[in-house]
Amino acid sequence: MTAAQAAFFAYAILSRMAYVLFVGGVLRREDRDHRYTKRYGRAEAFRRFRRTASIIMNHDAFALVVLCVATRGTWDLPVRAAVSIAIGAVLVIIGLATKLWAARTLGSNAYYWHNFFDPEAAIGPVSSGPYRFISSPMYTVGYLPTYGLALIFRSFPGFIAAGFSQAAILAFYFLVEKPHFQRLHRSS
């Protein structure tokens, strides 16, 4: 790996860390002491958080795409390029379709953790859409596009970053999101 490729790899990893640490930190503070809703009110706190979180999330996705493009051809696979591109494209389609299906099932506010800012408006446990089959489709099947992109570009650093990204979001899920949801819906 060249120095430039290593820099793109570090950029992608740091972008993911910024994502999970910012979102996780804000949501934990909000869950613990309602810091932002006390200061701005529920609607404004959520609006501010959503705006910043979406910028960070989009930047994180951009960083992974840039890494895969900058490190294309660094993964010597035992299959022809057409095969890895086809498999990668299928992973992208399945993952994006699952993510969109899950987001549509929950609504756009849930996609941005609205229940941290307005617990009374939170929807209960969902068992429709992809949630019929898997408890966390966004963070499991929904991450297939990251691996698919690495396959399409044959980017080994991209594949490693995809694995890191999924591990980081799963850690966020188990440390921040799931405990909040369980507290919110104890009686459900």
JSON list of C-alpha atoms in Angstrom, two decimals:
[
{"chain": "A", "resi": 1, "resn": "MET", "atom": "CA", "xyz": [0.00, 0.00, 0.00]},
{"chain": "A", "resi": 2, "resn": "THR", "atom": "CA", "xyz": [1.34, 3.43, -0.94]},
{"chain": "A", "resi": 3, "resn": "ALA", "atom": "CA", "xyz": [1.49, 6.35, 1.49]},
{"chain": "A", "resi": 4, "resn": "ALA", "atom": "CA", "xyz": [-1.47, 7.98, -0.26]},
{"chain": "A", "resi": 5, "resn": "GLN", "atom": "CA", "xyz": [-3.51, 4.78, 0.00]},
{"chain": "A", "resi": 6, "resn": "ALA", "atom": "CA", "xyz": [-2.62, 4.49, 3.70]},
{"chain": "A", "resi": 7, "resn": "ALA", "atom": "CA", "xyz": [-3.81, 8.07, 4.17]},
{"chain": "A", "resi": 8, "resn": "PHE", "atom": "CA", "xyz": [-7.15, 7.23, 2.50]},
{"chain": "A", "resi": 9, "resn": "PHE", "atom": "CA", "xyz": [-7.45, 4.17, 4.74]},
{"chain": "A", "resi": 10, "resn": "ALA", "atom": "CA", "xyz": [-6.80, 6.26, 7.86]},
{"chain": "A", "resi": 11, "resn": "TYR", "atom": "CA", "xyz": [-9.29, 8.84, 6.59]},
{"chain": "A", "resi": 12, "resn": "ALA", "atom": "CA", "xyz": [-12.00, 6.18, 6.24]},
{"chain": "A", "resi": 13, "resn": "ILE", "atom": "CA", "xyz": [-11.31, 4.72, 9.69]},
{"chain": "A", "resi": 14, "resn": "LEU", "atom": "CA", "xyz": [-11.27, 8.16, 11.33]},
{"chain": "A", "resi": 15, "resn": "SER", "atom": "CA", "xyz": [-14.49, 9.08, 9.52]},
{"chain": "A", "resi": 16, "resn": "ARG", "atom": "CA", "xyz": [-16.19, 6.01, 10.96]},
{"chain": "A", "resi": 17, "resn": "MET", "atom": "CA", "xyz": [-14.85, 6.81, 14.41]},
{"chain": "A", "resi": 18, "resn": "ALA", "atom": "CA", "xyz": [-16.17, 10.37, 14.14]},
{"chain": "A", "resi": 19, "resn": "TYR", "atom": "CA", "xyz": [-19.56, 8.96, 13.16]},
{"chain": "A", "resi": 20, "resn": "VAL", "atom": "CA", "xyz": [-19.97, 6.43, 15.97]},
{"chain": "A", "resi": 21, "resn": "LEU", "atom": "CA", "xyz": [-18.32, 8.60, 18.63]},
{"chain": "A", "resi": 22, "resn": "PHE", "atom": "CA", "xyz": [-20.29, 11.74, 17.78]},
{"chain": "A", "resi": 23, "resn": "VAL", "atom": "CA", "xyz": [-23.64, 10.00, 17.38]},
{"chain": "A", "resi": 24, "resn": "GLY", "atom": "CA", "xyz": [-23.00, 7.69, 20.31]},
{"chain": "A", "resi": 25, "resn": "GLY", "atom": "CA", "xyz": [-21.81, 10.52, 22.55]},
{"chain": "A", "resi": 26, "resn": "VAL", "atom": "CA", "xyz": [-24.74, 12.81, 21.80]},
{"chain": "A", "resi": 27, "resn": "LEU", "atom": "CA", "xyz": [-27.28, 10.03, 22.18]},
{"chain": "A", "resi": 28, "resn": "ARG", "atom": "CA", "xyz": [-25.80, 8.78, 25.46]},
{"chain": "A", "resi": 29, "resn": "ARG", "atom": "CA", "xyz": [-25.84, 12.31, 26.90]},
{"chain": "A", "resi": 30, "resn": "GLU", "atom": "CA", "xyz": [-29.39, 12.78, 25.72]},
{"chain": "A", "resi": 31, "resn": "ASP", "atom": "CA", "xyz": [-30.44, 9.42, 27.15]},
{"chain": "A", "resi": 32, "resn": "ARG", "atom": "CA", "xyz": [-28.71, 10.09, 30.47]},
{"chain": "A", "resi": 33, "resn": "ASP", "atom": "CA", "xyz": [-29.69, 13.67, 31.26]},
{"chain": "A", "resi": 34, "resn": "HIS", "atom": "CA", "xyz": [-31.68, 15.06, 28.30]},
{"chain": "A", "resi": 35, "resn": "ARG", "atom": "CA", "xyz": [-28.98, 17.67, 27.81]},
{"chain": "A", "resi": 36, "resn": "TYR", "atom": "CA", "xyz": [-30.06, 18.80, 24.36]},
{"chain": "A", "resi": 37, "resn": "THR", "atom": "CA", "xyz": [-33.82, 18.68, 24.78]},
{"chain": "A", "resi": 38, "resn": "LYS", "atom": "CA", "xyz": [-33.56, 20.73, 27.98]},
{"chain": "A", "resi": 39, "resn": "ARG", "atom": "CA", "xyz": [-31.51, 23.31, 26.13]},
{"chain": "A", "resi": 40, "resn": "TYR", "atom": "CA", "xyz": [-33.36, 23.45, 22.78]},
{"chain": "A", "resi": 41, "resn": "GLY", "atom": "CA", "xyz": [-36.65, 21.61, 23.25]},
{"chain": "A", "resi": 42, "resn": "ARG", "atom": "CA", "xyz": [-37.45, 18.25, 21.69]},
{"chain": "A", "resi": 43, "resn": "ALA", "atom": "CA", "xyz": [-38.09, 19.32, 18.11]},
{"chain": "A", "resi": 44, "resn": "GLU", "atom": "CA", "xyz": [-35.16, 21.72, 17.82]},
{"chain": "A", "resi": 45, "resn": "ALA", "atom": "CA", "xyz": [-32.71, 19.37, 19.57]},
{"chain": "A", "resi": 46, "resn": "PHE", "atom": "CA", "xyz": [-33.65, 16.59, 17.18]},
{"chain": "A", "resi": 47, "resn": "ARG", "atom": "CA", "xyz": [-33.47, 18.90, 14.15]},
{"chain": "A", "resi": 48, "resn": "ARG", "atom": "CA", "xyz": [-29.96, 20.07, 15.11]},
{"chain": "A", "resi": 49, "resn": "PHE", "atom": "CA", "xyz": [-28.79, 16.54, 15.84]},
{"chain": "A", "resi": 50, "resn": "ARG", "atom": "CA", "xyz": [-30.27, 15.16, 12.62]},
{"chain": "A", "resi": 51, "resn": "ARG", "atom": "CA", "xyz": [-28.62, 17.86, 10.51]},
{"chain": "A", "resi": 52, "resn": "THR", "atom": "CA", "xyz": [-25.18, 17.26, 12.00]},
{"chain": "A", "resi": 53, "resn": "ALA", "atom": "CA", "xyz": [-25.53, 13.48, 12.09]},
{"chain": "A", "resi": 54, "resn": "SER", "atom": "CA", "xyz": [-26.55, 13.35, 8.43]},
{"chain": "A", "resi": 55, "resn": "ILE", "atom": "CA", "xyz": [-23.50, 15.38, 7.42]},
{"chain": "A", "resi": 56, "resn": "ILE", "atom": "CA", "xyz": [-21.22, 13.06, 9.39]},
{"chain": "A", "resi": 57, "resn": "MET", "atom": "CA", "xyz": [-22.96, 9.93, 8.07]},
{"chain": "A", "resi": 58, "resn": "ASN", "atom": "CA", "xyz": [-22.72, 11.12, 4.46]},
{"chain": "A", "resi": 59, "resn": "HIS", "atom": "CA", "xyz": [-19.08, 12.04, 4.96]},
{"chain": "A", "resi": 60, "resn": "ASP", "atom": "CA", "xyz": [-18.42, 8.57, 6.36]},
{"chain": "A", "resi": 61, "resn": "ALA", "atom": "CA", "xyz": [-19.99, 6.92, 3.29]},
{"chain": "A", "resi": 62, "resn": "PHE", "atom": "CA", "xyz": [-18.00, 9.24, 1.01]},
{"chain": "A", "resi": 63, "resn": "ALA", "atom": "CA", "xyz": [-14.76, 8.29, 2.82]},
{"chain": "A", "resi": 64, "resn": "LEU", "atom": "CA", "xyz": [-15.38, 4.59, 2.17]},
{"chain": "A", "resi": 65, "resn": "VAL", "atom": "CA", "xyz": [-16.11, 5.16, -1.52]},
{"chain": "A", "resi": 66, "resn": "VAL", "atom": "CA", "xyz": [-12.97, 7.27, -1.88]},
{"chain": "A", "resi": 67, "resn": "LEU", "atom": "CA", "xyz": [-10.92, 4.57, -0.13]},
{"chain": "A", "resi": 68, "resn": "CYS", "atom": "CA", "xyz": [-12.23, 1.85, -2.46]},
{"chain": "A", "resi": 69, "resn": "VAL", "atom": "CA", "xyz": [-11.53, 3.95, -5.55]},
{"chain": "A", "resi": 70, "resn": "ALA", "atom": "CA", "xyz": [-8.06, 4.99, -4.34]},
{"chain": "A", "resi": 71, "resn": "THR", "atom": "CA", "xyz": [-7.08, 1.41, -3.48]},
{"chain": "A", "resi": 72, "resn": "ARG", "atom": "CA", "xyz": [-8.74, -0.34, -6.41]},
{"chain": "A", "resi": 73, "resn": "GLY", "atom": "CA", "xyz": [-6.93, -3.41, -7.65]},
{"chain": "A", "resi": 74, "resn": "THR", "atom": "CA", "xyz": [-5.17, -4.09, -4.34]},
{"chain": "A", "resi": 75, "resn": "TRP", "atom": "CA", "xyz": [-7.07, -7.32, -3.70]},
{"chain": "A", "resi": 76, "resn": "ASP", "atom": "CA", "xyz": [-5.91, -10.24, -5.80]},
{"chain": "A", "resi": 77, "resn": "LEU", "atom": "CA", "xyz": [-8.97, -12.49, -5.87]},
{"chain": "A", "resi": 78, "resn": "PRO", "atom": "CA", "xyz": [-9.00, -15.99, -7.38]},
{"chain": "A", "resi": 79, "resn": "VAL", "atom": "CA", "xyz": [-11.92, -15.07, -9.64]},
{"chain": "A", "resi": 80, "resn": "ARG", "atom": "CA", "xyz": [-12.19, -12.92, -12.75]},
{"chain": "A", "resi": 81, "resn": "ALA", "atom": "CA", "xyz": [-13.01, -9.24, -12.34]},
{"chain": "A", "resi": 82, "resn": "ALA", "atom": "CA", "xyz": [-16.44, -9.71, -13.91]},
{"chain": "A", "resi": 83, "resn": "VAL", "atom": "CA", "xyz": [-17.34, -12.24, -11.21]},
{"chain": "A", "resi": 84, "resn": "SER", "atom": "CA", "xyz": [-16.24, -10.02, -8.33]},
{"chain": "A", "resi": 85, "resn": "ILE", "atom": "CA", "xyz": [-18.08, -7.06, -9.89]},
{"chain": "A", "resi": 86, "resn": "ALA", "atom": "CA", "xyz": [-21.26, -9.14, -10.28]},
{"chain": "A", "resi": 87, "resn": "ILE", "atom": "CA", "xyz": [-21.11, -10.48, -6.72]},
{"chain": "A", "resi": 88, "resn": "GLY", "atom": "CA", "xyz": [-20.32, -7.00, -5.41]},
{"chain": "A", "resi": 89, "resn": "ALA", "atom": "CA", "xyz": [-23.26, -5.52, -7.32]},
{"chain": "A", "resi": 90, "resn": "VAL", "atom": "CA", "xyz": [-25.62, -8.15, -5.89]},
{"chain": "A", "resi": 91, "resn": "LEU", "atom": "CA", "xyz": [-24.39, -7.35, -2.36]},
{"chain": "A", "resi": 92, "resn": "VAL", "atom": "CA", "xyz": [-24.94, -3.64, -2.98]},
{"chain": "A", "resi": 93, "resn": "ILE", "atom": "CA", "xyz": [-28.46, -4.20, -4.28]},
{"chain": "A", "resi": 94, "resn": "ILE", "atom": "CA", "xyz": [-29.50, -6.57, -1.48]},
{"chain": "A", "resi": 95, "resn": "GLY", "atom": "CA", "xyz": [-28.01, -4.34, 1.21]},
{"chain": "A", "resi": 96, "resn": "LEU", "atom": "CA", "xyz": [-29.48, -1.10, -0.12]},
{"chain": "A", "resi": 97, "resn": "ALA", "atom": "CA", "xyz": [-32.88, -2.69, -0.65]},
{"chain": "A", "resi": 98, "resn": "THR", "atom": "CA", "xyz": [-32.85, -4.00, 2.92]},
{"chain": "A", "resi": 99, "resn": "LYS", "atom": "CA", "xyz": [-31.79, -0.63, 4.32]},
{"chain": "A", "resi": 100, "resn": "LEU", "atom": "CA", "xyz": [-34.48, 1.20, 2.35]},
{"chain": "A", "resi": 101, "resn": "TRP", "atom": "CA", "xyz": [-37.09, -1.36, 3.38]},
{"chain": "A", "resi": 102, "resn": "ALA", "atom": "CA", "xyz": [-36.10, -1.02, 7.04]},
{"chain": "A", "resi": 103, "resn": "ALA", "atom": "CA", "xyz": [-36.07, 2.79, 6.86]},
{"chain": "A", "resi": 104, "resn": "ARG", "atom": "CA", "xyz": [-39.48, 2.78, 5.20]},
{"chain": "A", "resi": 105, "resn": "THR", "atom": "CA", "xyz": [-40.83, 0.42, 7.86]},
{"chain": "A", "resi": 106, "resn": "LEU", "atom": "CA", "xyz": [-39.61, 2.61, 10.71]},
{"chain": "A", "resi": 107, "resn": "GLY", "atom": "CA", "xyz": [-39.95, 6.03, 9.13]},
{"chain": "A", "resi": 108, "resn": "SER", "atom": "CA", "xyz": [-37.26, 8.63, 8.58]},
{"chain": "A", "resi": 109, "resn": "ASN", "atom": "CA", "xyz": [-37.26, 9.92, 12.15]},
{"chain": "A", "resi": 110, "resn": "ALA", "atom": "CA", "xyz": [-36.37, 6.48, 13.53]},
{"chain": "A", "resi": 111, "resn": "TYR", "atom": "CA", "xyz": [-33.48, 6.31, 11.07]},
{"chain": "A", "resi": 112, "resn": "TYR", "atom": "CA", "xyz": [-31.98, 9.26, 12.95]},
{"chain": "A", "resi": 113, "resn": "TRP", "atom": "CA", "xyz": [-32.74, 7.99, 16.49]},
{"chain": "A", "resi": 114, "resn": "HIS", "atom": "CA", "xyz": [-35.71, 10.29, 17.12]},
{"chain": "A", "resi": 115, "resn": "ASN", "atom": "CA", "xyz": [-36.78, 8.23, 20.14]},
{"chain": "A", "resi": 116, "resn": "PHE", "atom": "CA", "xyz": [-33.79, 9.58, 22.10]},
{"chain": "A", "resi": 117, "resn": "PHE", "atom": "CA", "xyz": [-35.17, 13.11, 21.75]},
{"chain": "A", "resi": 118, "resn": "ASP", "atom": "CA", "xyz": [-38.88, 12.38, 22.01]},
{"chain": "A", "resi": 119, "resn": "PRO", "atom": "CA", "xyz": [-39.38, 9.11, 23.91]},
{"chain": "A", "resi": 120, "resn": "GLU", "atom": "CA", "xyz": [-43.16, 9.54, 24.10]},
{"chain": "A", "resi": 121, "resn": "ALA", "atom": "CA", "xyz": [-43.41, 9.50, 20.32]},
{"chain": "A", "resi": 122, "resn": "ALA", "atom": "CA", "xyz": [-41.30, 6.34, 20.00]},
{"chain": "A", "resi": 123, "resn": "ILE", "atom": "CA", "xyz": [-42.80, 3.41, 18.18]},
{"chain": "A", "resi": 124, "resn": "GLY", "atom": "CA", "xyz": [-42.68, 0.09, 19.99]},
{"chain": "A", "resi": 125, "resn": "PRO", "atom": "CA", "xyz": [-40.89, -3.02, 18.91]},
{"chain": "A", "resi": 126, "resn": "VAL", "atom": "CA", "xyz": [-41.49, -3.59, 15.20]},
{"chain": "A", "resi": 127, "resn": "SER", "atom": "CA", "xyz": [-42.13, -7.01, 13.71]},
{"chain": "A", "resi": 128, "resn": "SER", "atom": "CA", "xyz": [-43.03, -6.00, 10.17]},
{"chain": "A", "resi": 129, "resn": "GLY", "atom": "CA", "xyz": [-40.92, -5.35, 7.10]},
{"chain": "A", "resi": 130, "resn": "PRO", "atom": "CA", "xyz": [-37.42, -6.82, 7.35]},
{"chain": "A", "resi": 131, "resn": "TYR", "atom": "CA", "xyz": [-37.79, -6.86, 11.15]},
{"chain": "A", "resi": 132, "resn": "ARG", "atom": "CA", "xyz": [-39.93, -9.98, 10.72]},
{"chain": "A", "resi": 133, "resn": "PHE", "atom": "CA", "xyz": [-36.79, -11.85, 9.76]},
{"chain": "A", "resi": 134, "resn": "ILE", "atom": "CA", "xyz": [-33.92, -10.12, 11.53]},
{"chain": "A", "resi": 135, "resn": "SER", "atom": "CA", "xyz": [-33.79, -7.86, 14.58]},
{"chain": "A", "resi": 136, "resn": "SER", "atom": "CA", "xyz": [-31.28, -5.36, 13.22]},
{"chain": "A", "resi": 137, "resn": "PRO", "atom": "CA", "xyz": [-31.41, -5.29, 9.41]},
{"chain": "A", "resi": 138, "resn": "MET", "atom": "CA", "xyz": [-29.79, -1.85, 9.11]},
{"chain": "A", "resi": 139, "resn": "TYR", "atom": "CA", "xyz": [-26.59, -2.91, 10.88]},
{"chain": "A", "resi": 140, "resn": "THR", "atom": "CA", "xyz": [-26.35, -6.44, 9.52]},
{"chain": "A", "resi": 141, "resn": "VAL", "atom": "CA", "xyz": [-27.68, -7.04, 5.99]},
{"chain": "A", "resi": 142, "resn": "GLY", "atom": "CA", "xyz": [-27.71, -3.27, 5.46]},
{"chain": "A", "resi": 143, "resn": "TYR", "atom": "CA", "xyz": [-23.91, -3.27, 5.53]},
{"chain": "A", "resi": 144, "resn": "LEU", "atom": "CA", "xyz": [-23.56, -5.60, 2.54]},
{"chain": "A", "resi": 145, "resn": "PRO", "atom": "CA", "xyz": [-23.04, -2.62, 0.18]},
{"chain": "A", "resi": 146, "resn": "THR", "atom": "CA", "xyz": [-19.78, -1.74, 1.93]},
{"chain": "A", "resi": 147, "resn": "TYR", "atom": "CA", "xyz": [-18.39, -5.21, 1.22]},
{"chain": "A", "resi": 148, "resn": "GLY", "atom": "CA", "xyz": [-19.90, -5.15, -2.27]},
{"chain": "A", "resi": 149, "resn": "LEU", "atom": "CA", "xyz": [-18.13, -1.90, -3.06]},
{"chain": "A", "resi": 150, "resn": "ALA", "atom": "CA", "xyz": [-14.82, -3.39, -1.92]},
{"chain": "A", "resi": 151, "resn": "LEU", "atom": "CA", "xyz": [-15.43, -6.40, -4.18]},
{"chain": "A", "resi": 152, "resn": "ILE", "atom": "CA", "xyz": [-16.39, -4.24, -7.16]},
{"chain": "A", "resi": 153, "resn": "PHE", "atom": "CA", "xyz": [-13.16, -2.27, -6.87]},
{"chain": "A", "resi": 154, "resn": "ARG", "atom": "CA", "xyz": [-11.13, -5.24, -5.60]},
{"chain": "A", "resi": 155, "resn": "SER", "atom": "CA", "xyz": [-10.00, -3.09, -2.72]},
{"chain": "A", "resi": 156, "resn": "PHE", "atom": "CA", "xyz": [-8.57, -5.03, 0.20]},
{"chain": "A", "resi": 157, "resn": "PRO", "atom": "CA", "xyz": [-8.23, -1.89, 2.38]},
{"chain": "A", "resi": 158, "resn": "GLY", "atom": "CA", "xyz": [-11.86, -1.15, 1.48]},
{"chain": "A", "resi": 159, "resn": "PHE", "atom": "CA", "xyz": [-12.84, -4.63, 2.64]},
{"chain": "A", "resi": 160, "resn": "ILE", "atom": "CA", "xyz": [-10.99, -4.15, 5.94]},
{"chain": "A", "resi": 161, "resn": "ALA", "atom": "CA", "xyz": [-12.61, -0.72, 6.40]},
{"chain": "A", "resi": 162, "resn": "ALA", "atom": "CA", "xyz": [-16.04, -2.23, 5.66]},
{"chain": "A", "resi": 163, "resn": "GLY", "atom": "CA", "xyz": [-15.48, -4.82, 8.39]},
{"chain": "A", "resi": 164, "resn": "PHE", "atom": "CA", "xyz": [-14.30, -2.12, 10.78]},
{"chain": "A", "resi": 165, "resn": "SER", "atom": "CA", "xyz": [-17.30, 0.05, 9.94]},
{"chain": "A", "resi": 166, "resn": "GLN", "atom": "CA", "xyz": [-19.73, -2.76, 10.63]},
{"chain": "A", "resi": 167, "resn": "ALA", "atom": "CA", "xyz": [-17.97, -3.74, 13.87]},
{"chain": "A", "resi": 168, "resn": "ALA", "atom": "CA", "xyz": [-18.07, -0.11, 15.02]},
{"chain": "A", "resi": 169, "resn": "ILE", "atom": "CA", "xyz": [-21.78, 0.32, 14.28]},
{"chain": "A", "resi": 170, "resn": "LEU", "atom": "CA", "xyz": [-22.59, -2.99, 15.98]},
{"chain": "A", "resi": 171, "resn": "ALA", "atom": "CA", "xyz": [-20.64, -1.85, 19.05]},
{"chain": "A", "resi": 172, "resn": "PHE", "atom": "CA", "xyz": [-22.65, 1.39, 18.95]},
{"chain": "A", "resi": 173, "resn": "TYR", "atom": "CA", "xyz": [-25.85, -0.64, 18.67]},
{"chain": "A", "resi": 174, "resn": "PHE", "atom": "CA", "xyz": [-25.05, -2.87, 21.65]},
{"chain": "A", "resi": 175, "resn": "LEU", "atom": "CA", "xyz": [-23.61, -0.09, 23.84]},
{"chain": "A", "resi": 176, "resn": "VAL", "atom": "CA", "xyz": [-25.96, 2.82, 23.07]},
{"chain": "A", "resi": 177, "resn": "GLU", "atom": "CA", "xyz": [-29.00, 2.04, 20.96]},
{"chain": "A", "resi": 178, "resn": "LYS", "atom": "CA", "xyz": [-30.15, -1.36, 22.26]},
{"chain": "A", "resi": 179, "resn": "PRO", "atom": "CA", "xyz": [-29.96, -0.46, 26.00]},
{"chain": "A", "resi": 180, "resn": "HIS", "atom": "CA", "xyz": [-31.96, 2.73, 25.31]},
{"chain": "A", "resi": 181, "resn": "PHE", "atom": "CA", "xyz": [-34.58, 0.82, 23.35]},
{"chain": "A", "resi": 182, "resn": "GLN", "atom": "CA", "xyz": [-34.87, -1.81, 26.08]},
{"chain": "A", "resi": 183, "resn": "ARG", "atom": "CA", "xyz": [-35.35, 0.86, 28.78]},
{"chain": "A", "resi": 184, "resn": "LEU", "atom": "CA", "xyz": [-37.89, 2.61, 26.59]},
{"chain": "A", "resi": 185, "resn": "HIS", "atom": "CA", "xyz": [-39.95, -0.52, 26.02]},
{"chain": "A", "resi": 186, "resn": "ARG", "atom": "CA", "xyz": [-39.54, -2.52, 29.24]},
{"chain": "A", "resi": 187, "resn": "SER", "atom": "CA", "xyz": [-43.22, -3.35, 29.43]},
{"chain": "A", "resi": 188, "resn": "SER", "atom": "CA", "xyz": [-43.47, -4.40, 25.76]}
]
